[in-house]
Short mmCIF file of C-alpha atoms and ligand atoms in Angstrom, two decimals:
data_model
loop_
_atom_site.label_atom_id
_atom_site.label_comp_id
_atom_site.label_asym_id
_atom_site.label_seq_id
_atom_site.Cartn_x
_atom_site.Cartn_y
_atom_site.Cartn_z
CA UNK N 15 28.20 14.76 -10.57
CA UNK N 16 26.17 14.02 -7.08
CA UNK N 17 25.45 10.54 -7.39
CA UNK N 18 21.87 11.13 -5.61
CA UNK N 19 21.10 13.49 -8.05
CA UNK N 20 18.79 13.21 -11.13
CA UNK N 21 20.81 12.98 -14.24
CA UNK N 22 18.85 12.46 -17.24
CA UNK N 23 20.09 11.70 -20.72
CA UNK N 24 16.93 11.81 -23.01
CA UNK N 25 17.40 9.62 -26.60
CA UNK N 26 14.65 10.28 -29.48
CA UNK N 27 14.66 9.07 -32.66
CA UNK N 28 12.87 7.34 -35.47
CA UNK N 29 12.87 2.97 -35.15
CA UNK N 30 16.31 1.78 -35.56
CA UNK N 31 18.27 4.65 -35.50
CA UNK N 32 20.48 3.34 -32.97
CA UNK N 33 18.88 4.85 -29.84
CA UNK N 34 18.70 1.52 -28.02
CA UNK N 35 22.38 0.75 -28.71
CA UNK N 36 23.80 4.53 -27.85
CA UNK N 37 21.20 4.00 -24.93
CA UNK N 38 22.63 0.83 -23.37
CA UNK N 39 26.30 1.91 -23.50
CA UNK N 40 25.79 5.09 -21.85
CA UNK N 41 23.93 3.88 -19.25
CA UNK N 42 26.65 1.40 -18.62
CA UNK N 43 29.53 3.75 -19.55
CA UNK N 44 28.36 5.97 -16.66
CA UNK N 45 26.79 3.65 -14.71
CA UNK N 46 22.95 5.42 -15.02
CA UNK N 47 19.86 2.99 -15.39
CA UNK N 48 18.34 2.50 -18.76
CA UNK N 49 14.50 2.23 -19.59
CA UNK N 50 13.86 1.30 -23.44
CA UNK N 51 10.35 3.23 -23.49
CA UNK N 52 9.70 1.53 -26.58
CA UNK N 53 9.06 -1.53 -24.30
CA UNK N 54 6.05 0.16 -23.08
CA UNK N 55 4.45 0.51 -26.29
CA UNK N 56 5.38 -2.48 -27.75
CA UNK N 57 3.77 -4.38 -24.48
CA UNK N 58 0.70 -2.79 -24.85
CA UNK N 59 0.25 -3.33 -28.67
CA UNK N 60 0.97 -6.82 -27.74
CA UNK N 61 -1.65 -6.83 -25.35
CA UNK N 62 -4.27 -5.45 -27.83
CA UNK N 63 -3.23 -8.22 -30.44
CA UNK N 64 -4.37 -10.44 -27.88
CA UNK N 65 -7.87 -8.60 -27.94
CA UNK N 66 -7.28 -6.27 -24.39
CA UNK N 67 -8.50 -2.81 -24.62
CA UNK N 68 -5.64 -0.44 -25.19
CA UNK N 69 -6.12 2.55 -22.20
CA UNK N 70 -6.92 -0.76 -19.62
CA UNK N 71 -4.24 -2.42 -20.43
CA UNK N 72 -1.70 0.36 -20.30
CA UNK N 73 -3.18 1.48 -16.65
CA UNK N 74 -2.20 -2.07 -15.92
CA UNK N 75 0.76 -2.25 -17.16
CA UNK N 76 3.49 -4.06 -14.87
CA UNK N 77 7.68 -4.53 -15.25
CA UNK N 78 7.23 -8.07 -15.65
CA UNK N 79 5.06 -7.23 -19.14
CA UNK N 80 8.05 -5.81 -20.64
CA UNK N 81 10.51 -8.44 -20.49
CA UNK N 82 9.50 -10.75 -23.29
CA UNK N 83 11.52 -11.61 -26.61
CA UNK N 84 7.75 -11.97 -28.36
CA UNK N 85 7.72 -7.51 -28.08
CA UNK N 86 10.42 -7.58 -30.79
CA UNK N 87 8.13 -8.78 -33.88
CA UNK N 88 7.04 -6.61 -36.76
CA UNK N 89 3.47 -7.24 -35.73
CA UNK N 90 3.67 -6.01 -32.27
CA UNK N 91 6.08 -2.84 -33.29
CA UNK N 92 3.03 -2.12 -35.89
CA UNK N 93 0.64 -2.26 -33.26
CA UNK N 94 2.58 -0.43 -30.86
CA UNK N 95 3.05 2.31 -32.78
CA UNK N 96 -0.81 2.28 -33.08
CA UNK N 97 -1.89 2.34 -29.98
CA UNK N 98 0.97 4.95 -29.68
CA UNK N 99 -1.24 7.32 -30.95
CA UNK N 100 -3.91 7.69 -28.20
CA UNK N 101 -3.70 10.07 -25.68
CA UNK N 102 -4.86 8.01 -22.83
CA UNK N 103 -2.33 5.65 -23.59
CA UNK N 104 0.65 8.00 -23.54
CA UNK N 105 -1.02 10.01 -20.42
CA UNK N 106 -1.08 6.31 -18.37
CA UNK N 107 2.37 5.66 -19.04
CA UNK N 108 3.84 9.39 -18.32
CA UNK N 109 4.28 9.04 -14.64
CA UNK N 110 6.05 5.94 -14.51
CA UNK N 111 8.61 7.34 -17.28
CA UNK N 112 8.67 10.71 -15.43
CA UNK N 113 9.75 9.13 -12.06
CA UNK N 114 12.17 6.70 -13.85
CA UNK N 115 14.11 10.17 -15.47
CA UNK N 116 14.99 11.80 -12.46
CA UNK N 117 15.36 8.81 -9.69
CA UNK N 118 18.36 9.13 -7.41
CA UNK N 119 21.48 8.00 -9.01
CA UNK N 120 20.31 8.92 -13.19
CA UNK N 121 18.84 7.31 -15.97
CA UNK N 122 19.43 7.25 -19.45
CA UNK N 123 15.58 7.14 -21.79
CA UNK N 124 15.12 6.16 -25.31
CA UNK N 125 11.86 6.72 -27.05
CA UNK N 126 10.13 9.28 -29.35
CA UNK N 127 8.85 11.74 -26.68
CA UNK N 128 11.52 12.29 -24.17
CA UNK N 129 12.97 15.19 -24.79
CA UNK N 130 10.35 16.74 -25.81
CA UNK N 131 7.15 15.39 -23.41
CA UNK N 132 8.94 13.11 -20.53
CA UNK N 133 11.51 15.64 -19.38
CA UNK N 134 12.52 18.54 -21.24
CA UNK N 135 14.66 19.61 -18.18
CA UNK N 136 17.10 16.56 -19.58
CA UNK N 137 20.77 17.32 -18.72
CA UNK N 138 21.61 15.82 -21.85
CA UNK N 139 19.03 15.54 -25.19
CA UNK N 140 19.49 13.91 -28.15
CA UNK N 141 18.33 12.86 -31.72
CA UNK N 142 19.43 10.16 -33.56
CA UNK N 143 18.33 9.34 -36.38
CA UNK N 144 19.59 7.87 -40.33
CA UNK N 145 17.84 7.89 -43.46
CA UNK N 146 15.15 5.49 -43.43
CA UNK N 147 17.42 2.93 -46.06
CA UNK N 148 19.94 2.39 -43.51
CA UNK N 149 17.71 1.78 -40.62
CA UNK N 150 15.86 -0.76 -42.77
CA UNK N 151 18.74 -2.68 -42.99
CA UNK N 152 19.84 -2.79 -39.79
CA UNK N 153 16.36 -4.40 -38.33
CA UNK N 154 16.11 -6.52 -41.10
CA UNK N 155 19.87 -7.93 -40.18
CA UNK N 156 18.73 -7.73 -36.58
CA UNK N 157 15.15 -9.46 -37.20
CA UNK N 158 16.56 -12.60 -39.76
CA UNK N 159 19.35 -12.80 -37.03
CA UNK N 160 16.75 -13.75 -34.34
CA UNK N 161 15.35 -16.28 -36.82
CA UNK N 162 12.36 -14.19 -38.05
CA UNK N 163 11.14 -14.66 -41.50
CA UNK N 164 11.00 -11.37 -43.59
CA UNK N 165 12.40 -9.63 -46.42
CA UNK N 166 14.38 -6.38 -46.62
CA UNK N 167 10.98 -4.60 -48.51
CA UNK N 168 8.77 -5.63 -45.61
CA UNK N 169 11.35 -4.16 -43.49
CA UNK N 170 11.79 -1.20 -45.18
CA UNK N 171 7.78 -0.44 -45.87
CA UNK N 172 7.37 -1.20 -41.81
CA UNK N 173 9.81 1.12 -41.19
CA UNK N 174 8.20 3.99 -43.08
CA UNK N 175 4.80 3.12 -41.63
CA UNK N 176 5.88 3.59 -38.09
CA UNK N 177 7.76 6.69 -39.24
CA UNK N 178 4.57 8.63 -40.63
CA UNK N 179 2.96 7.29 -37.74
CA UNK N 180 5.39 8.42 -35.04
CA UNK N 181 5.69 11.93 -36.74
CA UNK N 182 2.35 12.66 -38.03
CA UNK N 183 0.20 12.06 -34.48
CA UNK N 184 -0.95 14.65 -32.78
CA UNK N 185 0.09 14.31 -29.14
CA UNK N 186 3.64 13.97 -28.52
CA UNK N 187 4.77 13.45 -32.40
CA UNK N 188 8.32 12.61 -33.39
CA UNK N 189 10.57 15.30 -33.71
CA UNK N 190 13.68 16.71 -32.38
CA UNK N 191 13.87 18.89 -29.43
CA UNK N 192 14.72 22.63 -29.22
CA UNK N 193 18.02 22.47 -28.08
CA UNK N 194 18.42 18.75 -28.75
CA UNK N 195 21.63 17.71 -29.95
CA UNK N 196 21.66 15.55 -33.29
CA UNK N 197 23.48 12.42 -34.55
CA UNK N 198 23.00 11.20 -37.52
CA UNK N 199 24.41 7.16 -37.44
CA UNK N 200 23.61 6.72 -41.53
CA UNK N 201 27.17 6.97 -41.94
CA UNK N 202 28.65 6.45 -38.99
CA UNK N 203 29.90 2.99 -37.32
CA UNK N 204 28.18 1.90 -34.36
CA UNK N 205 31.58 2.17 -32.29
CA UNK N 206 31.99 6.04 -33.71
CA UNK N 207 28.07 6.45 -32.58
CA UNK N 208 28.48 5.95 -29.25
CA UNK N 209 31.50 7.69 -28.48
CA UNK N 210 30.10 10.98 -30.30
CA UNK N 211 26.82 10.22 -27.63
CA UNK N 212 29.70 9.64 -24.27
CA UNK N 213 30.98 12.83 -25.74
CA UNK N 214 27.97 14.86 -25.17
CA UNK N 215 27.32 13.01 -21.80
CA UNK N 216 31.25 14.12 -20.74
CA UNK N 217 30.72 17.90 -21.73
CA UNK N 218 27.39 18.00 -19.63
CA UNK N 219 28.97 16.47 -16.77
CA UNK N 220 31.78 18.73 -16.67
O1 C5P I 26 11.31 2.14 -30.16
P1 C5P I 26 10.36 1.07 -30.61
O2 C5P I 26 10.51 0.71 -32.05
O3 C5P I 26 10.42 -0.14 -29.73
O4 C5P I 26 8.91 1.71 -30.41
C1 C5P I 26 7.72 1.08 -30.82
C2 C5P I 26 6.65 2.15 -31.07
O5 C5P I 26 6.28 2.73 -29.81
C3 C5P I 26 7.10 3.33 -31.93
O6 C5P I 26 6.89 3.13 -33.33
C4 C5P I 26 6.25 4.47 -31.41
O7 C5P I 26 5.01 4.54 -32.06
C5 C5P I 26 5.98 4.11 -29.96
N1 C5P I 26 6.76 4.91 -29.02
C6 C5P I 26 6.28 6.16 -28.68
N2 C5P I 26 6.94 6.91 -27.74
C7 C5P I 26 8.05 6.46 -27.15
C8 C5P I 26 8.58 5.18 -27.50
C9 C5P I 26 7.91 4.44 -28.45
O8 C5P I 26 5.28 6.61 -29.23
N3 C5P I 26 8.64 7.20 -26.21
#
């Protein structure tokens, strides 16, 4: 691979599948940047909790919004997937996620939409997802781990919220790419996970 050429590896998949994990260690595996478009959502929900109009504030939107441990609540992941929904919203933050897929050097892109919306032309496109149980479990280990107070039902009905959300919407809805290659983590270990995703980043490469 050219290093000054675009290498994308697109990641979609329902909330906590595992995309951020196989995300991070393929970016660092290969040495690609990462971008957690979740982020953007998330800091734009958080914005409207605090009582900003959602289309201003993600036109505003700046790196330094997305770098706070307060985007990692229930509350704001609710609200991001809400304001997820409107098309202004996703058309102000399409450019910015565009440019980031194909910059000089590669870039690895979790989300909902990027194989199918942010770039299709992905060298490598995946879909990760586990039943809805599993992933339930997982954020509510991750969430009482940061010291947030919640139960495993909360979890579980947040979970399935977002994921009618995220699928259901009309403009750029959750689902897996034509051509997209799928891994399902239910049963598989996070270390097995990511070495099944390096796989498919070694065959494109080749
Ligand atoms: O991935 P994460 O759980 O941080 O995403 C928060 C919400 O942002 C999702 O539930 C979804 O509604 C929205 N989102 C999206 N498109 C993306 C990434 C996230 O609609 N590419």
């Amino acid at each position: 691979m050219n290093s000054t050429q675009p290498f994308t590896v697109a990641i979609d998949g329902p909330a906590a599948a595992g995309k951020g994990t196989i995300g991070r260690a393929v970016a660092a595996r290969f040495g690609l940047a990462h971008l957690d478009t979740g982020l953007l959502y998330r800091a734009v929900g958080a914005q409207v909790l605090r009582g900003a109009d959602p289309v201003e504030a993600a036109r505003a939107l700046a790196a330094g919004d997305l770098e706070s441990d307060a985007l990692r609540t229930a509350a704001v992941a609710q609200a991001a997937s809400k304001v997820a929904v409107i098309p202004e919203v996703r058309a102000a933050l399409l450019d910015f996620q565009r440019a980031f897929a194909r910059r000089a050097g590669g870039a690895v892109l979790d989300g909902r939409d990027i194989c199918t919306v942010i770039c299709p032309q992905a060298e490598v496109k995946m879909f990760v997802t586990a039943t809805p149980e599993v992933r339930a479990q997982r954020r509510f280990e991750e969430l009482i781990a940061r010291g947030q107070d919640t139960t495993y039902a909360a979890v579980l009905e947040d979970v399935q919220a977002r994921d009618r959300r995220d699928s259901e919407r009309s403009t750029a809805p959750l689902k897996p790419a034509p051509g997209a290659d799928v891994l399902d983590t239910s049963q598989l270990g996070i270390d097995a996970a990511v070495a099944a995703a390096i796989a498919l980043v070694d065959e494109a490469r080749a």
